[in-house]
Amino acid sequence: MRKSSTNRRARALQADAHTEVTAAVIIGCGLTGLAVASELSRQGVESVVLNGLECDGASTLQPAPDPGSLPERTELLRLLRGYAAGHELDIRRGTAARDLDLMRGAGIPAPVSRGLKWAINTEEGVLLADTVVLTGCGQPQLARLIRSLGFASVPQPRSALRGAGLYLVGAGEAISAPTRELVRQAKRAAQDIAARNAAHLSNPRLRTFSA
């Protein structure tokens, strides 16, 4: 990421009265996104769930599910929606992520800096999060996102993104994974994020960035 771009974003965030801070932002409020949010809730980690990621003015297309798994998915989605409503999870179905950017060091406005932050722009303002979970994003959109974030030349971009706090769950596939596999991925990502969050909270050097 170019320094000038980071500085411009930092100034925009500092001037934006609608900046929110949360532990995690989940992009995609379908089955996978709700599964991640529910597991994070059980782990005691707050999150905000957005409708999807806009791309060229439109929301990203989600992979097509296997028709044979639809009854199972429908029932699981009903249960996840019930859990979200009962536990008052922050689900913003009418709000999509316009873009997201990884910010480092001086690009993060005090006092929320931890040395590494994700900025997610929406029509309502900016969300700052330690981690982002991207769900239901097709391969072309994911490839563009990886390039825009500067990870295209990295040998293993998915691993590098995960190390930076961006988790891909059921993303980048032409056909959606089986329901149980999606749930497994969602649970694993949420548990990893919970451990990451606990490490931030327990380590003062991670909580505060020093230039």
Short mmCIF file of N, CA and C in Angstrom, two decimals, residues 6-146:
data_model
loop_
_atom_site.label_atom_id
_atom_site.label_comp_id
_atom_site.label_asym_id
_atom_site.label_seq_id
_atom_site.Cartn_x
_atom_site.Cartn_y
_atom_site.Cartn_z
N THR A 6 -2.32 5.80 2.27
CA THR A 6 -2.56 5.59 3.69
C THR A 6 -2.78 6.90 4.41
N ASN A 7 -1.96 7.92 4.09
CA ASN A 7 -2.10 9.22 4.75
C ASN A 7 -3.43 9.86 4.42
N ARG A 8 -3.87 9.75 3.15
CA ARG A 8 -5.17 10.33 2.78
C ARG A 8 -6.28 9.65 3.55
N ARG A 9 -6.22 8.31 3.65
CA ARG A 9 -7.26 7.59 4.38
C ARG A 9 -7.25 7.96 5.87
N ALA A 10 -6.04 8.15 6.44
CA ALA A 10 -5.94 8.52 7.85
C ALA A 10 -6.61 9.87 8.10
N ARG A 11 -6.36 10.84 7.22
CA ARG A 11 -6.98 12.15 7.39
C ARG A 11 -8.50 12.05 7.28
N ALA A 12 -8.95 11.21 6.34
CA ALA A 12 -10.39 11.04 6.17
C ALA A 12 -11.01 10.43 7.41
N LEU A 13 -10.35 9.45 8.01
CA LEU A 13 -10.90 8.81 9.20
C LEU A 13 -10.93 9.77 10.38
N GLN A 14 -9.88 10.55 10.54
CA GLN A 14 -9.82 11.49 11.65
C GLN A 14 -10.90 12.55 11.54
N ALA A 15 -11.29 12.89 10.30
CA ALA A 15 -12.29 13.93 10.11
C ALA A 15 -13.71 13.36 10.08
N ASP A 16 -13.84 12.04 10.06
CA ASP A 16 -15.15 11.41 9.91
C ASP A 16 -15.80 11.20 11.26
N ALA A 17 -16.95 11.83 11.46
CA ALA A 17 -17.65 11.69 12.75
C ALA A 17 -18.37 10.36 12.85
N HIS A 18 -18.45 9.60 11.74
CA HIS A 18 -19.18 8.34 11.73
C HIS A 18 -18.25 7.14 11.67
N THR A 19 -17.13 7.24 12.36
CA THR A 19 -16.19 6.12 12.43
C THR A 19 -16.52 5.27 13.65
N GLU A 20 -16.67 3.97 13.42
CA GLU A 20 -16.94 3.03 14.50
C GLU A 20 -15.77 2.07 14.64
N VAL A 21 -15.56 1.57 15.83
CA VAL A 21 -14.50 0.60 16.10
C VAL A 21 -15.12 -0.68 16.62
N THR A 22 -14.72 -1.81 16.06
CA THR A 22 -15.23 -3.10 16.51
C THR A 22 -14.12 -4.13 16.38
N ALA A 23 -14.30 -5.26 17.01
CA ALA A 23 -13.28 -6.30 16.94
C ALA A 23 -13.22 -6.95 15.57
N ALA A 24 -14.39 -7.20 14.97
CA ALA A 24 -14.43 -7.90 13.68
C ALA A 24 -15.58 -7.38 12.83
N VAL A 25 -15.34 -7.34 11.53
CA VAL A 25 -16.39 -7.04 10.57
C VAL A 25 -16.55 -8.26 9.67
N ILE A 26 -17.78 -8.71 9.53
CA ILE A 26 -18.10 -9.85 8.68
C ILE A 26 -18.83 -9.34 7.46
N ILE A 27 -18.30 -9.62 6.29
CA ILE A 27 -18.90 -9.15 5.04
C ILE A 27 -19.69 -10.29 4.42
N GLY A 28 -21.00 -10.17 4.45
CA GLY A 28 -21.88 -11.22 3.96
C GLY A 28 -22.78 -11.71 5.09
N CYS A 29 -24.09 -11.47 4.97
CA CYS A 29 -25.01 -11.83 6.05
C CYS A 29 -25.84 -13.05 5.70
N GLY A 30 -25.28 -13.91 4.85
CA GLY A 30 -25.93 -15.19 4.56
C GLY A 30 -25.57 -16.22 5.59
N LEU A 31 -25.72 -17.47 5.23
CA LEU A 31 -25.48 -18.57 6.17
C LEU A 31 -24.08 -18.51 6.76
N THR A 32 -23.07 -18.36 5.90
CA THR A 32 -21.68 -18.39 6.38
C THR A 32 -21.38 -17.22 7.29
N GLY A 33 -21.81 -16.02 6.90
CA GLY A 33 -21.56 -14.85 7.73
C GLY A 33 -22.23 -14.95 9.09
N LEU A 34 -23.47 -15.43 9.11
CA LEU A 34 -24.17 -15.59 10.38
C LEU A 34 -23.53 -16.68 11.22
N ALA A 35 -23.00 -17.72 10.59
CA ALA A 35 -22.32 -18.78 11.33
C ALA A 35 -21.07 -18.23 12.02
N VAL A 36 -20.31 -17.39 11.33
CA VAL A 36 -19.13 -16.77 11.93
C VAL A 36 -19.54 -15.85 13.08
N ALA A 37 -20.54 -15.01 12.84
CA ALA A 37 -20.99 -14.06 13.87
C ALA A 37 -21.50 -14.79 15.11
N SER A 38 -22.22 -15.87 14.91
CA SER A 38 -22.76 -16.64 16.04
C SER A 38 -21.63 -17.25 16.87
N GLU A 39 -20.64 -17.81 16.18
CA GLU A 39 -19.52 -18.42 16.90
C GLU A 39 -18.69 -17.36 17.62
N LEU A 40 -18.50 -16.21 16.99
CA LEU A 40 -17.79 -15.11 17.66
C LEU A 40 -18.54 -14.67 18.91
N SER A 41 -19.87 -14.61 18.81
CA SER A 41 -20.69 -14.24 19.97
C SER A 41 -20.49 -15.23 21.11
N ARG A 42 -20.43 -16.51 20.79
CA ARG A 42 -20.21 -17.53 21.83
C ARG A 42 -18.83 -17.39 22.45
N GLN A 43 -17.88 -16.87 21.65
CA GLN A 43 -16.51 -16.68 22.15
C GLN A 43 -16.35 -15.33 22.86
N GLY A 44 -17.42 -14.53 22.90
CA GLY A 44 -17.37 -13.25 23.58
C GLY A 44 -16.72 -12.13 22.77
N VAL A 45 -16.74 -12.26 21.42
CA VAL A 45 -16.12 -11.25 20.56
C VAL A 45 -17.22 -10.50 19.80
N GLU A 46 -17.19 -9.19 19.88
CA GLU A 46 -18.19 -8.38 19.18
C GLU A 46 -17.88 -8.33 17.69
N SER A 47 -18.92 -8.19 16.89
CA SER A 47 -18.72 -8.10 15.45
C SER A 47 -19.86 -7.29 14.83
N VAL A 48 -19.63 -6.82 13.62
CA VAL A 48 -20.64 -6.16 12.81
C VAL A 48 -20.75 -6.93 11.50
N VAL A 49 -21.96 -7.30 11.12
CA VAL A 49 -22.17 -8.07 9.90
C VAL A 49 -22.78 -7.16 8.84
N LEU A 50 -22.10 -7.05 7.70
CA LEU A 50 -22.58 -6.23 6.59
C LEU A 50 -23.17 -7.11 5.50
N ASN A 51 -23.96 -6.49 4.65
CA ASN A 51 -24.70 -7.25 3.63
C ASN A 51 -23.80 -7.91 2.60
N GLY A 52 -22.72 -7.26 2.20
CA GLY A 52 -21.83 -7.82 1.19
C GLY A 52 -20.79 -6.79 0.81
N LEU A 53 -19.98 -7.14 -0.19
CA LEU A 53 -18.94 -6.24 -0.68
C LEU A 53 -19.33 -5.74 -2.06
N GLU A 54 -19.48 -4.41 -2.19
CA GLU A 54 -19.79 -3.84 -3.48
C GLU A 54 -18.59 -3.92 -4.39
N CYS A 55 -18.86 -4.18 -5.66
CA CYS A 55 -17.78 -4.28 -6.64
C CYS A 55 -18.28 -3.66 -7.95
N ASP A 56 -17.61 -2.56 -8.36
CA ASP A 56 -18.03 -1.86 -9.58
C ASP A 56 -19.50 -1.44 -9.50
N GLY A 57 -19.90 -1.00 -8.30
CA GLY A 57 -21.25 -0.48 -8.12
C GLY A 57 -22.30 -1.52 -7.83
N ALA A 58 -21.92 -2.81 -7.76
CA ALA A 58 -22.88 -3.87 -7.48
C ALA A 58 -22.33 -4.79 -6.42
N SER A 59 -23.21 -5.45 -5.68
CA SER A 59 -22.77 -6.40 -4.67
C SER A 59 -22.16 -7.61 -5.35
N THR A 60 -21.18 -8.21 -4.68
CA THR A 60 -20.52 -9.37 -5.25
C THR A 60 -21.49 -10.53 -5.38
N LEU A 61 -21.30 -11.33 -6.43
CA LEU A 61 -22.12 -12.50 -6.66
C LEU A 61 -21.64 -13.63 -5.77
N GLN A 62 -22.56 -14.34 -5.14
CA GLN A 62 -22.19 -15.43 -4.27
C GLN A 62 -22.16 -16.73 -5.05
N PRO A 63 -21.27 -17.69 -4.64
CA PRO A 63 -21.22 -18.98 -5.30
C PRO A 63 -22.56 -19.69 -5.22
N ALA A 64 -22.91 -20.44 -6.26
CA ALA A 64 -24.18 -21.16 -6.29
C ALA A 64 -24.12 -22.38 -5.40
N PRO A 65 -25.12 -22.59 -4.51
CA PRO A 65 -25.11 -23.75 -3.64
C PRO A 65 -25.54 -25.01 -4.38
N ASP A 66 -25.14 -26.14 -3.85
CA ASP A 66 -25.59 -27.42 -4.38
C ASP A 66 -27.07 -27.58 -4.08
N PRO A 67 -27.91 -27.80 -5.11
CA PRO A 67 -29.36 -27.92 -4.87
C PRO A 67 -29.72 -28.98 -3.83
N GLY A 68 -28.94 -30.05 -3.76
CA GLY A 68 -29.25 -31.11 -2.81
C GLY A 68 -29.08 -30.70 -1.36
N SER A 69 -28.32 -29.64 -1.13
CA SER A 69 -28.07 -29.20 0.25
C SER A 69 -29.03 -28.11 0.70
N LEU A 70 -29.95 -27.68 -0.18
CA LEU A 70 -30.82 -26.56 0.15
C LEU A 70 -31.68 -26.78 1.39
N PRO A 71 -32.32 -27.96 1.58
CA PRO A 71 -33.13 -28.13 2.79
C PRO A 71 -32.31 -27.98 4.08
N GLU A 72 -31.11 -28.55 4.08
CA GLU A 72 -30.24 -28.44 5.26
C GLU A 72 -29.83 -27.01 5.49
N ARG A 73 -29.48 -26.32 4.41
CA ARG A 73 -29.08 -24.91 4.54
C ARG A 73 -30.24 -24.04 5.02
N THR A 74 -31.42 -24.31 4.51
CA THR A 74 -32.58 -23.51 4.89
C THR A 74 -32.85 -23.63 6.39
N GLU A 75 -32.77 -24.84 6.91
CA GLU A 75 -33.02 -25.04 8.34
C GLU A 75 -31.92 -24.41 9.18
N LEU A 76 -30.67 -24.57 8.75
CA LEU A 76 -29.57 -23.98 9.51
C LEU A 76 -29.65 -22.47 9.48
N LEU A 77 -30.00 -21.91 8.34
CA LEU A 77 -30.13 -20.45 8.24
C LEU A 77 -31.23 -19.95 9.16
N ARG A 78 -32.32 -20.70 9.27
CA ARG A 78 -33.41 -20.32 10.19
C ARG A 78 -32.90 -20.30 11.62
N LEU A 79 -32.12 -21.30 12.01
CA LEU A 79 -31.58 -21.36 13.37
C LEU A 79 -30.60 -20.23 13.63
N LEU A 80 -29.75 -19.93 12.65
CA LEU A 80 -28.76 -18.87 12.82
C LEU A 80 -29.43 -17.50 12.93
N ARG A 81 -30.48 -17.29 12.14
CA ARG A 81 -31.21 -16.02 12.24
C ARG A 81 -31.89 -15.90 13.59
N GLY A 82 -32.39 -17.01 14.09
CA GLY A 82 -33.00 -16.99 15.42
C GLY A 82 -31.98 -16.66 16.49
N TYR A 83 -30.78 -17.24 16.38
CA TYR A 83 -29.72 -16.95 17.35
C TYR A 83 -29.32 -15.47 17.27
N ALA A 84 -29.18 -14.96 16.04
CA ALA A 84 -28.79 -13.56 15.87
C ALA A 84 -29.82 -12.62 16.48
N ALA A 85 -31.10 -12.93 16.29
CA ALA A 85 -32.16 -12.09 16.84
C ALA A 85 -32.19 -12.20 18.36
N GLY A 86 -32.08 -13.42 18.87
CA GLY A 86 -32.15 -13.63 20.31
C GLY A 86 -30.99 -13.02 21.07
N HIS A 87 -29.82 -12.96 20.44
CA HIS A 87 -28.64 -12.40 21.10
C HIS A 87 -28.32 -11.00 20.61
N GLU A 88 -29.23 -10.42 19.83
CA GLU A 88 -29.11 -9.03 19.36
C GLU A 88 -27.77 -8.77 18.69
N LEU A 89 -27.39 -9.67 17.78
CA LEU A 89 -26.16 -9.44 17.02
C LEU A 89 -26.35 -8.26 16.08
N ASP A 90 -25.26 -7.57 15.78
CA ASP A 90 -25.31 -6.36 14.95
C ASP A 90 -25.29 -6.76 13.48
N ILE A 91 -26.47 -7.06 12.93
CA ILE A 91 -26.61 -7.48 11.54
C ILE A 91 -27.17 -6.29 10.74
N ARG A 92 -26.42 -5.81 9.77
CA ARG A 92 -26.82 -4.65 8.99
C ARG A 92 -27.10 -5.08 7.55
N ARG A 93 -28.27 -5.64 7.35
CA ARG A 93 -28.61 -6.21 6.04
C ARG A 93 -28.73 -5.15 4.95
N GLY A 94 -29.01 -3.92 5.34
CA GLY A 94 -29.16 -2.86 4.34
C GLY A 94 -27.87 -2.11 4.05
N THR A 95 -26.76 -2.56 4.64
CA THR A 95 -25.49 -1.85 4.48
C THR A 95 -24.45 -2.77 3.87
N ALA A 96 -23.86 -2.34 2.77
CA ALA A 96 -22.79 -3.11 2.12
C ALA A 96 -21.46 -2.41 2.33
N ALA A 97 -20.39 -3.19 2.27
CA ALA A 97 -19.04 -2.63 2.32
C ALA A 97 -18.68 -2.11 0.94
N ARG A 98 -18.33 -0.85 0.85
CA ARG A 98 -17.95 -0.28 -0.44
C ARG A 98 -16.54 -0.69 -0.83
N ASP A 99 -15.64 -0.68 0.14
CA ASP A 99 -14.28 -1.15 -0.07
C ASP A 99 -13.63 -1.35 1.29
N LEU A 100 -12.49 -2.02 1.29
CA LEU A 100 -11.76 -2.19 2.53
C LEU A 100 -10.28 -1.98 2.26
N ASP A 101 -9.59 -1.53 3.30
CA ASP A 101 -8.18 -1.18 3.15
C ASP A 101 -7.44 -1.57 4.42
N LEU A 102 -6.22 -2.04 4.24
CA LEU A 102 -5.37 -2.39 5.37
C LEU A 102 -4.51 -1.20 5.72
N MET A 103 -4.56 -0.79 6.99
CA MET A 103 -3.82 0.38 7.42
C MET A 103 -2.79 -0.03 8.45
N ARG A 104 -1.64 0.62 8.40
CA ARG A 104 -0.55 0.30 9.31
C ARG A 104 0.00 1.56 9.95
N GLY A 105 0.48 1.43 11.17
CA GLY A 105 1.23 2.48 11.82
C GLY A 105 0.55 3.83 11.85
N ALA A 106 1.21 4.82 11.25
CA ALA A 106 0.71 6.20 11.31
C ALA A 106 -0.60 6.36 10.55
N GLY A 107 -0.98 5.37 9.76
CA GLY A 107 -2.23 5.47 9.04
C GLY A 107 -3.44 5.23 9.89
N ILE A 108 -3.25 4.87 11.15
CA ILE A 108 -4.36 4.55 12.04
C ILE A 108 -4.56 5.68 13.03
N PRO A 109 -5.74 6.27 13.08
CA PRO A 109 -5.97 7.39 14.00
C PRO A 109 -5.96 6.95 15.45
N ALA A 110 -5.27 7.70 16.31
CA ALA A 110 -5.30 7.44 17.75
C ALA A 110 -6.71 7.76 18.24
N PRO A 111 -7.19 7.14 19.36
CA PRO A 111 -6.45 6.23 20.23
C PRO A 111 -6.75 4.77 19.96
N VAL A 112 -7.23 4.43 18.78
CA VAL A 112 -7.66 3.05 18.54
C VAL A 112 -6.58 2.18 17.90
N SER A 113 -5.39 2.74 17.64
CA SER A 113 -4.38 1.99 16.92
C SER A 113 -3.82 0.84 17.74
N ARG A 114 -3.59 -0.26 17.04
CA ARG A 114 -2.88 -1.40 17.61
C ARG A 114 -1.74 -1.79 16.68
N GLY A 115 -1.37 -0.90 15.76
CA GLY A 115 -0.32 -1.18 14.83
C GLY A 115 -0.85 -1.78 13.54
N LEU A 116 -2.08 -2.26 13.54
CA LEU A 116 -2.65 -2.89 12.35
C LEU A 116 -4.15 -2.77 12.43
N LYS A 117 -4.78 -2.24 11.39
CA LYS A 117 -6.23 -2.07 11.39
C LYS A 117 -6.78 -2.22 9.99
N TRP A 118 -8.00 -2.68 9.91
CA TRP A 118 -8.74 -2.70 8.66
C TRP A 118 -9.76 -1.58 8.68
N ALA A 119 -9.86 -0.87 7.58
CA ALA A 119 -10.86 0.18 7.42
C ALA A 119 -11.87 -0.28 6.38
N ILE A 120 -13.14 -0.34 6.76
CA ILE A 120 -14.20 -0.77 5.87
C ILE A 120 -15.13 0.41 5.65
N ASN A 121 -15.22 0.86 4.42
CA ASN A 121 -16.05 2.01 4.09
C ASN A 121 -17.44 1.56 3.69
N THR A 122 -18.45 2.21 4.26
CA THR A 122 -19.83 1.96 3.90
C THR A 122 -20.50 3.31 3.63
N GLU A 123 -21.73 3.27 3.16
CA GLU A 123 -22.45 4.52 2.91
C GLU A 123 -22.76 5.26 4.21
N GLU A 124 -22.68 4.56 5.33
CA GLU A 124 -22.98 5.16 6.63
C GLU A 124 -21.74 5.70 7.33
N GLY A 125 -20.55 5.40 6.82
CA GLY A 125 -19.32 5.83 7.48
C GLY A 125 -18.23 4.80 7.35
N VAL A 126 -17.34 4.77 8.34
CA VAL A 126 -16.18 3.88 8.31
C VAL A 126 -16.19 2.98 9.54
N LEU A 127 -15.90 1.71 9.31
CA LEU A 127 -15.73 0.75 10.40
C LEU A 127 -14.25 0.40 10.50
N LEU A 128 -13.68 0.50 11.69
CA LEU A 128 -12.31 0.06 11.94
C LEU A 128 -12.37 -1.25 12.70
N ALA A 129 -11.64 -2.24 12.24
CA ALA A 129 -11.68 -3.55 12.87
C ALA A 129 -10.31 -4.19 12.88
N ASP A 130 -10.08 -5.03 13.88
CA ASP A 130 -8.84 -5.80 13.94
C ASP A 130 -8.84 -6.88 12.87
N THR A 131 -10.02 -7.46 12.62
CA THR A 131 -10.12 -8.55 11.66
C THR A 131 -11.36 -8.38 10.78
N VAL A 132 -11.28 -8.97 9.59
CA VAL A 132 -12.39 -8.95 8.64
C VAL A 132 -12.60 -10.37 8.15
N VAL A 133 -13.86 -10.77 8.02
CA VAL A 133 -14.20 -12.06 7.44
C VAL A 133 -14.99 -11.80 6.17
N LEU A 134 -14.49 -12.29 5.05
CA LEU A 134 -15.16 -12.12 3.77
C LEU A 134 -15.81 -13.44 3.38
N THR A 135 -17.11 -13.41 3.14
CA THR A 135 -17.84 -14.63 2.78
C THR A 135 -18.56 -14.43 1.45
N GLY A 136 -18.85 -15.52 0.77
CA GLY A 136 -19.71 -15.47 -0.41
C GLY A 136 -19.22 -14.59 -1.53
N CYS A 137 -17.92 -14.49 -1.72
CA CYS A 137 -17.36 -13.65 -2.77
C CYS A 137 -16.83 -14.55 -3.88
N GLY A 138 -17.21 -14.30 -5.13
CA GLY A 138 -16.76 -15.10 -6.25
C GLY A 138 -15.29 -14.89 -6.58
N GLN A 139 -14.73 -15.78 -7.39
CA GLN A 139 -13.31 -15.74 -7.73
C GLN A 139 -12.88 -14.45 -8.41
N PRO A 140 -13.62 -13.91 -9.41
CA PRO A 140 -13.18 -12.66 -10.04
C PRO A 140 -13.11 -11.49 -9.06
N GLN A 141 -14.13 -11.36 -8.21
CA GLN A 141 -14.13 -10.28 -7.22
C GLN A 141 -13.00 -10.45 -6.22
N LEU A 142 -12.75 -11.70 -5.81
CA LEU A 142 -11.69 -11.95 -4.84
C LEU A 142 -10.33 -11.63 -5.45
N ALA A 143 -10.12 -11.99 -6.71
CA ALA A 143 -8.85 -11.70 -7.38
C ALA A 143 -8.61 -10.19 -7.44
N ARG A 144 -9.66 -9.43 -7.76
CA ARG A 144 -9.52 -7.97 -7.81
C ARG A 144 -9.19 -7.41 -6.43
N LEU A 145 -9.84 -7.96 -5.40
CA LEU A 145 -9.58 -7.49 -4.05
C LEU A 145 -8.14 -7.76 -3.64
N ILE A 146 -7.65 -8.96 -3.93
CA ILE A 146 -6.27 -9.31 -3.59
C ILE A 146 -5.28 -8.38 -4.27
#
